[in-house]
XYZ file of C-alpha atoms in Angstrom:
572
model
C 30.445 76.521 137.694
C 30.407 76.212 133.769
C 32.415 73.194 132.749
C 33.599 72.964 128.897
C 30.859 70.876 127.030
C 33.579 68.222 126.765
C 33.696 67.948 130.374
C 29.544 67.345 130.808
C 29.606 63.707 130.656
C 31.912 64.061 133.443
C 29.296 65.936 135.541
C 26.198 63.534 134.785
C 28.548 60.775 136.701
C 28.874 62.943 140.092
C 32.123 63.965 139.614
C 33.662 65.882 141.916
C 34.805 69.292 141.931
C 38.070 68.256 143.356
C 38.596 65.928 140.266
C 37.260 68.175 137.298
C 39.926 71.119 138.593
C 42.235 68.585 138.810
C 41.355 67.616 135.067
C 41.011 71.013 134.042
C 45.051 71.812 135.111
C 45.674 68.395 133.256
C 44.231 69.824 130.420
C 45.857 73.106 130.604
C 49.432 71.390 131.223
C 48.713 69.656 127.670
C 48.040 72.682 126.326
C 51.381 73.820 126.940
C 52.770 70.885 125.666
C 51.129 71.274 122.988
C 52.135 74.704 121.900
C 56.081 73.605 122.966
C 55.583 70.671 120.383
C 54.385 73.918 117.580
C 57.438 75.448 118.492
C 59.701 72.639 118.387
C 58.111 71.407 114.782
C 58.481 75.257 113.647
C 62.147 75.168 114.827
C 62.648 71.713 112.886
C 61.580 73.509 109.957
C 63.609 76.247 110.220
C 66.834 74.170 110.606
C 65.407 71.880 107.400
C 66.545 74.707 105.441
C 69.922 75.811 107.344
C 68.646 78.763 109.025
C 70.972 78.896 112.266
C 70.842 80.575 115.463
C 73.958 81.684 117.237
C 74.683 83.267 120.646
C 77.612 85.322 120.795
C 78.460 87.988 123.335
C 80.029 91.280 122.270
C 83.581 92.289 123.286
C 81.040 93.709 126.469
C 80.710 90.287 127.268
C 76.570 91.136 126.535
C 74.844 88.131 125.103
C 73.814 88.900 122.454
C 71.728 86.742 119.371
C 72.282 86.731 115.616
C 69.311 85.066 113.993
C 70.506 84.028 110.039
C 67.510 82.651 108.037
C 69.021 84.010 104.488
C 68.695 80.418 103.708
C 65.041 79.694 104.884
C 64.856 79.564 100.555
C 67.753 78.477 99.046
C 67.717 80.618 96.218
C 68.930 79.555 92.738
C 70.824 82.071 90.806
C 69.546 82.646 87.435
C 71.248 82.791 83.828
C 70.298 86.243 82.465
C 69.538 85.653 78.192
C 68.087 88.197 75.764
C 66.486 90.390 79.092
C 65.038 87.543 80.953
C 66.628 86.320 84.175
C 65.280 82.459 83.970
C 66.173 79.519 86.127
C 68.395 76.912 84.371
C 66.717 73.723 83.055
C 70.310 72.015 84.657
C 70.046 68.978 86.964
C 73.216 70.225 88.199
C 74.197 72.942 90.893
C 77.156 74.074 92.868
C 76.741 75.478 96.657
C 77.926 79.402 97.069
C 79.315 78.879 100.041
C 80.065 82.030 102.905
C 83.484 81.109 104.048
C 83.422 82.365 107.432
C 80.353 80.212 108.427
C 80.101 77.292 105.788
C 76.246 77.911 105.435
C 74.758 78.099 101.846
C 73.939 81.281 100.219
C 72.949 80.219 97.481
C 72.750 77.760 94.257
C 75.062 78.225 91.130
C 73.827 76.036 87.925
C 76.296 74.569 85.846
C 74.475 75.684 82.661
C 73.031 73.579 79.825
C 74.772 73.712 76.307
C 71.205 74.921 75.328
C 71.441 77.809 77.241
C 74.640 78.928 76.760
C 73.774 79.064 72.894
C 70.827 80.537 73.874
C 72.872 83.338 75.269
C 75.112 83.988 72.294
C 72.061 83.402 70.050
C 70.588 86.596 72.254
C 73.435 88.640 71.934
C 73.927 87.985 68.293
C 70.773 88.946 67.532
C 70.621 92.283 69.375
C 74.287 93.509 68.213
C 72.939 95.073 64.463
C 70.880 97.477 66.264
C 72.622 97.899 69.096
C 75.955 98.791 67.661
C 73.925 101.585 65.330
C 72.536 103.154 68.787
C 74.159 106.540 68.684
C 77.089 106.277 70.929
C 75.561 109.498 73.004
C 72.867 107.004 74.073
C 75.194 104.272 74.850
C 76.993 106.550 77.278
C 73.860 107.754 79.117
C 73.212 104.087 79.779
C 76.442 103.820 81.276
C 76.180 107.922 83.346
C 72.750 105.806 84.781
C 74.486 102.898 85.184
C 77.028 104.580 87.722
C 74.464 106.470 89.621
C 72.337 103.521 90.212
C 75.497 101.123 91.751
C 76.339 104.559 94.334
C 72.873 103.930 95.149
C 72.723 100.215 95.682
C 76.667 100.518 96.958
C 76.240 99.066 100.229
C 73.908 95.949 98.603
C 76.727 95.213 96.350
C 79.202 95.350 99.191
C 77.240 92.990 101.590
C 76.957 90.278 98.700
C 80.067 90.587 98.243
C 81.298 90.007 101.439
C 78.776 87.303 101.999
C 80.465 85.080 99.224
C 83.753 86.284 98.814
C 84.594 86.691 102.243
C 86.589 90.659 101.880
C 85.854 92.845 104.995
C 82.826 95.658 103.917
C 85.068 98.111 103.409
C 87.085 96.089 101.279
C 83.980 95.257 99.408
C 82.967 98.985 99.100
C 86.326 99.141 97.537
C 85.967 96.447 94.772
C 82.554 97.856 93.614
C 84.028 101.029 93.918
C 87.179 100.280 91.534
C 84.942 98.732 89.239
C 82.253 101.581 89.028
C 85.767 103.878 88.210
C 85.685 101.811 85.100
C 82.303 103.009 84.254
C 82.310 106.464 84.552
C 85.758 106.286 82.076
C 82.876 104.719 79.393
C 80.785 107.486 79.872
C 83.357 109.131 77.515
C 83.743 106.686 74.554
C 82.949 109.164 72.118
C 86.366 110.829 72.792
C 87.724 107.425 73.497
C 86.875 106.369 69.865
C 87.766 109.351 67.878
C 89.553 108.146 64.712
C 91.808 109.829 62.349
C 91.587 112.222 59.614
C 93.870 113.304 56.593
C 92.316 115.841 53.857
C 94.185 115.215 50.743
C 95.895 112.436 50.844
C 96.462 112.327 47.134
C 94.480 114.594 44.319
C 90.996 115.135 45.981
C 91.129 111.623 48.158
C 90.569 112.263 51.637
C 91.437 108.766 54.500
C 89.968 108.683 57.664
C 89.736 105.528 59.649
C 86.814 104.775 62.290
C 86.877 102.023 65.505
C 83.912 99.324 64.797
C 82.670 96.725 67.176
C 83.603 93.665 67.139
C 80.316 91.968 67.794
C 79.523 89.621 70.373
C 82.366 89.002 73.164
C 82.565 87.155 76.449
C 83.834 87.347 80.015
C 85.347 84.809 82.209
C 85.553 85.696 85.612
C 87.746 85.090 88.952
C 86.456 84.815 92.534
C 88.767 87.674 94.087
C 86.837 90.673 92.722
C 83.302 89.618 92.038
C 82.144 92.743 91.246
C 85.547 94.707 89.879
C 86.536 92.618 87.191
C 83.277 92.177 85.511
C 82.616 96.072 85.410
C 86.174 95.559 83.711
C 85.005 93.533 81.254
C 80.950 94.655 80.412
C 80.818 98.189 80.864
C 84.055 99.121 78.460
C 82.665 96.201 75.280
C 78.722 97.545 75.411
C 79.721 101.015 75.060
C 82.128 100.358 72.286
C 78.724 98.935 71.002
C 79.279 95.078 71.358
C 77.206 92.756 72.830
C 78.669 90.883 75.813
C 78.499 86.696 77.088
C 79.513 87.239 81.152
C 80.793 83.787 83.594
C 81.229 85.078 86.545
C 82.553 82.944 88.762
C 80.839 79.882 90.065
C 81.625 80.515 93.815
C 80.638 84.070 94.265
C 78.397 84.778 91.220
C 75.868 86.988 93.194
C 77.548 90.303 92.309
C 77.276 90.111 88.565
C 73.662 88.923 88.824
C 72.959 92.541 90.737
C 75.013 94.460 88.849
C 73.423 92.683 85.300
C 69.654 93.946 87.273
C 71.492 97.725 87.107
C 72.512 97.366 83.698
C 68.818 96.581 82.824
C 67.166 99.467 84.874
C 69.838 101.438 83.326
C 68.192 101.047 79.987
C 70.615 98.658 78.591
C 68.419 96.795 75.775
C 67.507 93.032 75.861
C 70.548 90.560 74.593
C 73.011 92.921 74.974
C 74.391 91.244 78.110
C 74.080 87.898 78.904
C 75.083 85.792 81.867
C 75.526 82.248 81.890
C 76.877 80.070 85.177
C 78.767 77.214 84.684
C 82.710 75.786 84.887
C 84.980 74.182 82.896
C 82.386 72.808 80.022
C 80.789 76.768 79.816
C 84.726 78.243 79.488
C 85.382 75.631 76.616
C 82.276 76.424 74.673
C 83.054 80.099 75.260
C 86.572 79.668 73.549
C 84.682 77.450 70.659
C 81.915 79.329 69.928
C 82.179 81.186 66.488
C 80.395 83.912 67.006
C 82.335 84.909 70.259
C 84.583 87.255 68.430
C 86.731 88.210 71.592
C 87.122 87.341 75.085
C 88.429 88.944 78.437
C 90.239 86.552 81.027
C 90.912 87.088 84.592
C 92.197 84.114 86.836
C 95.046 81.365 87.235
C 97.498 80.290 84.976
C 96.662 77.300 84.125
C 93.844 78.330 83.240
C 94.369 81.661 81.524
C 97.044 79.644 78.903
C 94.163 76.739 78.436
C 91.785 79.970 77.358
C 94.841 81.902 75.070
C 95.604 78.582 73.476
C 92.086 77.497 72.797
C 90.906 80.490 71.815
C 93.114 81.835 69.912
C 93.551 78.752 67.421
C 90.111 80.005 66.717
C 91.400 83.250 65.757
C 90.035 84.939 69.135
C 91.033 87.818 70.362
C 92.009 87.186 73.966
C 93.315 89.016 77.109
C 94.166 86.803 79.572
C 95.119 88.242 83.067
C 96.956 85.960 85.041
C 99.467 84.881 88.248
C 101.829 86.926 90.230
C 104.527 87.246 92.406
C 104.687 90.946 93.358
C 107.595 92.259 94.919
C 108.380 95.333 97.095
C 112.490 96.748 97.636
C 113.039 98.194 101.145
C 116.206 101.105 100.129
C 117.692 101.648 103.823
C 116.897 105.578 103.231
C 112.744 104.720 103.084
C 110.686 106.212 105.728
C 110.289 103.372 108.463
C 107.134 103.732 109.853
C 105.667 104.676 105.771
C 106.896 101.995 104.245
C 106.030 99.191 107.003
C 102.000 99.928 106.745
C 102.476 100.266 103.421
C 103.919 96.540 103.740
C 101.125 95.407 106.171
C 98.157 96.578 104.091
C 99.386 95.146 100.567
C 100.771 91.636 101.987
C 97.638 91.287 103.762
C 94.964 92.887 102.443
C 92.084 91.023 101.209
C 93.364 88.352 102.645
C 96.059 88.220 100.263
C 93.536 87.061 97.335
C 94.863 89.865 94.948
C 96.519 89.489 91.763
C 97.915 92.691 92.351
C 99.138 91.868 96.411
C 102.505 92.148 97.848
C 103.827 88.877 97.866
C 107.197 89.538 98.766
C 109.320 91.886 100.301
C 112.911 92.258 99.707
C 115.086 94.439 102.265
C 118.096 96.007 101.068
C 120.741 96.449 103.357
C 120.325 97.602 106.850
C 116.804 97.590 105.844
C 116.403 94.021 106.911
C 116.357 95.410 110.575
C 112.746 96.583 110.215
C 111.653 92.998 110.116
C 110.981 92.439 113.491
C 108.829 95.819 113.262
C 106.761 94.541 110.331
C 105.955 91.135 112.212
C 104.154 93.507 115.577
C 102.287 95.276 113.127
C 101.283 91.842 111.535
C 100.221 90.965 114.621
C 98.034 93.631 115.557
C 95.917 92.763 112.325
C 92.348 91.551 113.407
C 90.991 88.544 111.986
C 86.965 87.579 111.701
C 84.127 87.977 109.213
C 84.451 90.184 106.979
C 80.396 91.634 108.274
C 82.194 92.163 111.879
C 82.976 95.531 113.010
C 86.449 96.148 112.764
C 88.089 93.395 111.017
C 91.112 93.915 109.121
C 91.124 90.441 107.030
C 88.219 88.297 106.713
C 88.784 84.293 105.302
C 89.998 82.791 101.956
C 87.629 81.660 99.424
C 87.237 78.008 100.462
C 88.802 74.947 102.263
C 90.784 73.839 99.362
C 92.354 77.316 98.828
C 93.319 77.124 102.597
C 94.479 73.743 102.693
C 96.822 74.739 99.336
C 97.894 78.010 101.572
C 98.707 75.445 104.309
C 100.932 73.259 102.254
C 102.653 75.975 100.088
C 103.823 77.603 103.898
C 104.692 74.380 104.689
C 106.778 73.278 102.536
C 108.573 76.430 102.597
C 109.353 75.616 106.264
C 111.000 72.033 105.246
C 113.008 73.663 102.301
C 114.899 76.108 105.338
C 112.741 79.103 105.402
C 112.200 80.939 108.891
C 108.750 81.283 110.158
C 108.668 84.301 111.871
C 104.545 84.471 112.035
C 102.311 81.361 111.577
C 99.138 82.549 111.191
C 97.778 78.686 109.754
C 96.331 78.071 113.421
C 93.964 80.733 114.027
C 91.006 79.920 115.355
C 87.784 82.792 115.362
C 85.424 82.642 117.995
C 81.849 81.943 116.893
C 83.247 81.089 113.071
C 85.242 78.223 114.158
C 84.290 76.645 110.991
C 85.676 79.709 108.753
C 88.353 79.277 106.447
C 90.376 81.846 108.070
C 94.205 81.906 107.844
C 96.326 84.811 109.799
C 98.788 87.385 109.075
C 102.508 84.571 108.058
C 105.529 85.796 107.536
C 108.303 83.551 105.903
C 111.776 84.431 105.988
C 115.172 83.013 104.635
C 113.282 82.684 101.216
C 115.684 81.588 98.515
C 114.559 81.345 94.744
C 113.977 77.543 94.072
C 111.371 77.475 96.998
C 107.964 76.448 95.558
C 106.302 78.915 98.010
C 108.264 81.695 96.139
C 108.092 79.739 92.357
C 104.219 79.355 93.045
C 101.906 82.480 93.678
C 100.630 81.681 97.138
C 96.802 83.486 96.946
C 96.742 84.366 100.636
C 97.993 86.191 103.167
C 101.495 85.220 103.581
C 104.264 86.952 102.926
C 108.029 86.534 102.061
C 110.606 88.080 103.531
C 114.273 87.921 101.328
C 117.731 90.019 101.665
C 119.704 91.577 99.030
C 123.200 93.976 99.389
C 122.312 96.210 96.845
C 119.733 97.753 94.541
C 121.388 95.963 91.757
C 121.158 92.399 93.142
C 117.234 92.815 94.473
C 116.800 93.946 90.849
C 118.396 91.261 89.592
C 115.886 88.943 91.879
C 112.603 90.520 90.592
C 113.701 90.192 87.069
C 114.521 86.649 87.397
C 110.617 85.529 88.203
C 108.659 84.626 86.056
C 105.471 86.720 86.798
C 105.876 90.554 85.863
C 102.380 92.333 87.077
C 103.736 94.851 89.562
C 106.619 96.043 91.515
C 107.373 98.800 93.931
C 110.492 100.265 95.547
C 110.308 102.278 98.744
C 113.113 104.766 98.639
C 113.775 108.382 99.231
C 116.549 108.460 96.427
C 115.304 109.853 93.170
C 118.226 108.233 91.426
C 117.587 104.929 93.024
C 113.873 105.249 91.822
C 114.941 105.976 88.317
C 116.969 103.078 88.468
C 114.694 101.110 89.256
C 111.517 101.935 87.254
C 114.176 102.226 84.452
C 115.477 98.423 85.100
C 113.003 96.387 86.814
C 110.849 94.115 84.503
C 107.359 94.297 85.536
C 104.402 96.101 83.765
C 103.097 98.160 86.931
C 105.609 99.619 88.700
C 105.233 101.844 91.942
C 107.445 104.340 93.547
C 106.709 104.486 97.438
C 103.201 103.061 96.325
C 102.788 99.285 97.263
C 99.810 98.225 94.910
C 100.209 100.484 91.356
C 97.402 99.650 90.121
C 96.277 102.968 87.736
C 93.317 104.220 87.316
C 91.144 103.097 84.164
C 92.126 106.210 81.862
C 95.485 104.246 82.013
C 95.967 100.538 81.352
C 95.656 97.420 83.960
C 99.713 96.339 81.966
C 100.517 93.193 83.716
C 103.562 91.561 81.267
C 105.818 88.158 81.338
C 104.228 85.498 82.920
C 101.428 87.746 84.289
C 99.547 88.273 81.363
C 99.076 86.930 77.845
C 97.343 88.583 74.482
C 98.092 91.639 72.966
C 95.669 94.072 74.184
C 95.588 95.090 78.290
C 92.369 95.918 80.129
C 90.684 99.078 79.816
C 92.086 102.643 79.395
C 93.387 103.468 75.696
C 94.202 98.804 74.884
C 91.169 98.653 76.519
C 88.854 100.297 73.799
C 91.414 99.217 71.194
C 90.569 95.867 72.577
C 87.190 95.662 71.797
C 86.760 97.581 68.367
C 88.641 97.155 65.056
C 90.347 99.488 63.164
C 88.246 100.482 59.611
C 89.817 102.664 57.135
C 87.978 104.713 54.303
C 89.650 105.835 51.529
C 87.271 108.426 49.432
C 87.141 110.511 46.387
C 84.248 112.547 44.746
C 85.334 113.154 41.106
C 83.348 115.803 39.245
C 81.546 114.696 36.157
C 84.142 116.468 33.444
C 86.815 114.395 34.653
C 88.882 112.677 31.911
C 87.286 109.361 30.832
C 90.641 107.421 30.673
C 91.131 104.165 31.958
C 94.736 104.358 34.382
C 95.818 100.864 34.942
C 99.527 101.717 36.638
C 99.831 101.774 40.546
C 97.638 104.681 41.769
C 100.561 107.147 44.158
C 99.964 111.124 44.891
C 102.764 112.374 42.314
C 101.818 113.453 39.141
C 103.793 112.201 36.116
């Protein structure tokens, strides 16, 4: 028998056979052990850099094993200046955080001063030439800028999803409402058509044109990742400005991807920008002198800060902001209509819309259908927003739940009913998730903070009037005016109300009346400050400026006499 040569000196000695096989198990045994240490070490590594193994089992009850290493790398997210997409120089950097599982997607910088003039710098510098690119080229940018987000639809969606939380199909949704904005920019030319007047006085012809402003900037929320900056970038570019984008520092992923379209669209270098930060990045956005105008979506608090601020500059600024959306219930409304109607604006999204149903009001006999809407509450599913089936995935974070907590909460102490407490809800296999369920509050009166303060989630109050008049009377008296909607079969009710009620977006058996982008996003009151609403027709008047020309081509035997009276089109 051939021994190993390390087992030789073993042989010389008259061992025997009995002991080497003996050995030569022993040797095999720490072998094994050997490779089971590997494996260990190699699974020690893997959890050094959060990747995470779960078993679940399917509704089947079939194990079955999810194996998430998307943070083997922790990936930084990148700034985007003058065409390069370069790693901050920051010492600084915020977790993106998936709230249904609490691991880290990725790393947010909080920007350098440097590079955030570095940005503007960029921009400035590429605005001459691209604001003389004829407007025909701009808008095939923007025709391959469309095409290439249908393609890369479902990427968008499953970043989005990933850090904001929304179901997929919700996510398919936001990129889609966003990429609606888009294709309306594929026809600035029409958009931007000035005026014309042929002899205005004795052979002096006016026309006025819409110029670009120059170099503008973008502050964005975490509901809509991808929505509100193809808002904001798509509609300024085309108009032929150059564009500054903060996306927000908890889900920023989505404007990095849709910035990489914008590039392999053919936008040119500097155009757009992107540059991560918080508070210190909004503040030098609202200082910055060559920011000419900038596009707000988000709180109050902090859309007034940015108005304010920016404006003493002499800014142009449209700041979208807080809500408190109601709905009337007329007792003549179809039942069954009107109640998923109810469901899927209260709780869709998990309530993080600025456009959601926040409360309901029933009118009359109406208020009978409220032990319907709490069943079909109750049937919602709740999970992450990747799982098949889900109807609402989690809120953004732990502090936006624990604020959802207290707001229901303190409803509760001030006398409101809770008919459906969705606060305990616990997911299997994302017990960690910052999921809140389907809450209904009844009994709501007006000097409740939950109904004073716009609640971000998916809770929803419940409040009686006796007439159209007095439910009127109750939307007009809050402070917020983005939408409203009345669900009625009465045409003269409807009338009434869309005549009366004081809220910028108003929808007749339609829950969320949100219009499409060749109309105006027209939040008012409370809901919105500026002069100038997002796209459609404010949208382009947003970003351009009026120029008006004035011209007259005198032939050389006109009189030489020197008129100094007030030029008019009479003759004397």
């Amino acid at each position: 028998m051939d021994f190993p040569p390390a087992l030789d000196f073993l042989t010389q000695f008259g061992c025997s056979f009995v002991l080497l096989r003996s050995l030569s198990r022993l040797l095999n045994l720490l072998g094994l052990l050997m490779m089971l240490t590997f494996c260990i070490k190699v699974l020690c590594f893997i959890s050094r850099f959060k990747g995470v193994i779960r078993f679940l089992c399917d509704a089947g009850g079939v194990p079955r094993i999810r194996f998430c290493l998307d943070n083997v790398v922790q990936r930084r997210v990148p700034n985007l200046i003058g065409g390069s997409f370069l790693d901050s120089k920051s010492s600084t950097f915020i977790d993106v955080i998936n709230p249904a599982t609490q691991e880290v997607v990725s790393q947010v910088p909080l920007s350098t001063n440097g590079e955030f003039k570095e940005a503007v710098l960029a921009a400035k510098k590429a605005f001459p030439l691209w604001r003389n690119t004829p407007i025909t080229t701009r808008q095939r940018v923007m025709l391959k800028l469309q095409e290439l987000i249908r393609r890369d639809m479902d990427k968008l969606a499953l970043n989005v999803t990933t850090e904001q939380g929304k179901t997929l199909k919700d996510a398919q949704g936001d990129v889609f409402r966003g990429l609606e904005v888009v294709e309306h920019a594929c026809g600035m030319a029409t958009l931007q058509m000035g005026e014309f007047v042929s002899n205005v006085s004795h052979g002096i012809d006016t026309y006025s044109i819409r110029e670009p402003l120059g170099v503008c900037a973008g502050i964005c929320p975490f509901n809509f990742p991808a929505m509100i900056p193809l808002w904001m970038f798509p509609v300024a570019v085309t108009c032929g400005n150059t564009f500054v984008l903060k996306p927000s520092e908890k889900d920023p992923g989505a404007s990095v991807l849709l910035a990489e379209l914008a590039l392999e669209a053919g936008l040119p270098e500097g155009v757009l920008n992107i540059v991560h930060g918080t508070h210190d990045i909004v503040n030098a956005i609202c200082d910055d002198d060559d920011i000419k105008a900038i596009s707000f979506v988000g709180s109050n608090t902090a859309g007034m800060h940015i108005y304010s601020r920016a404006a003493a500059k002499g800014k142009r600024v449209q700041s979208n902001m807080g809500a408190k959306n109601h709905a009337i219930v007329m007792p003549d409304a179809n039942v069954d209509a009107t109640l998923n109607a109810l469901v899927a604006a209260g709780f869709g999204a998990a309530g993080q819309r600025c456009m959601a149903l926040s409360t309901v009001i029933f009118v009359g006999g109406s208020q009978q259908w409220e032990a319907k809407l709490i069943e079909r509450a109750k049937a919602l599913k709740v999970n992450a927003g990747t799982e098949p089936n889900t109807d609402l995935g989690p809120v953004i974070s732990k502090q936006a739940k624990e604020r959802i907590h207290r707001l229901v909460q303190s409803g509760v102490e001030s006398g409101a009913k809770l008919l459906l407490d969705g606060r305990n809800i616990v997911v299997p296999g994302y017990e960690s998730g910052n999921f809140i369920g389907p809450t209904i509050l009844s009994d709501i009166t007006a000097n409740m903070e939950c109904y004073q303060e716009e609640i971000f989630g998916p809770v929803l109050l419940s409040m009686q009037a006796d007439s159209l008049e007095e439910a009127i009377n109750i939307i007009n008296n809050n402070k917020y005016g983005n939408g409203a909607a009345i669900f009625t079969t009465s045409g003269v009710a409807a009338r009434k109300f869309q005549t009366e009620v004081e809220a910028g977006q108003v929808g007749i058996n339609v829950p969320i009346p949100v219009p499409l982008p060749f109309f105006s996003f027209t939040g008012n009151k409370g809901s919105f400050a500026g002069d100038l609403n997002f796209y459609g027709k404010a949208g382009v008047n947003f970003f351009t400026q009026i120029k008006t020309i004035t011209q007259q081509w005198k032939d050389s035997t006109g009189s030489s006499k020197i008129n100094l009276a007030m030029p008019t089109s009479q003759k004397y």
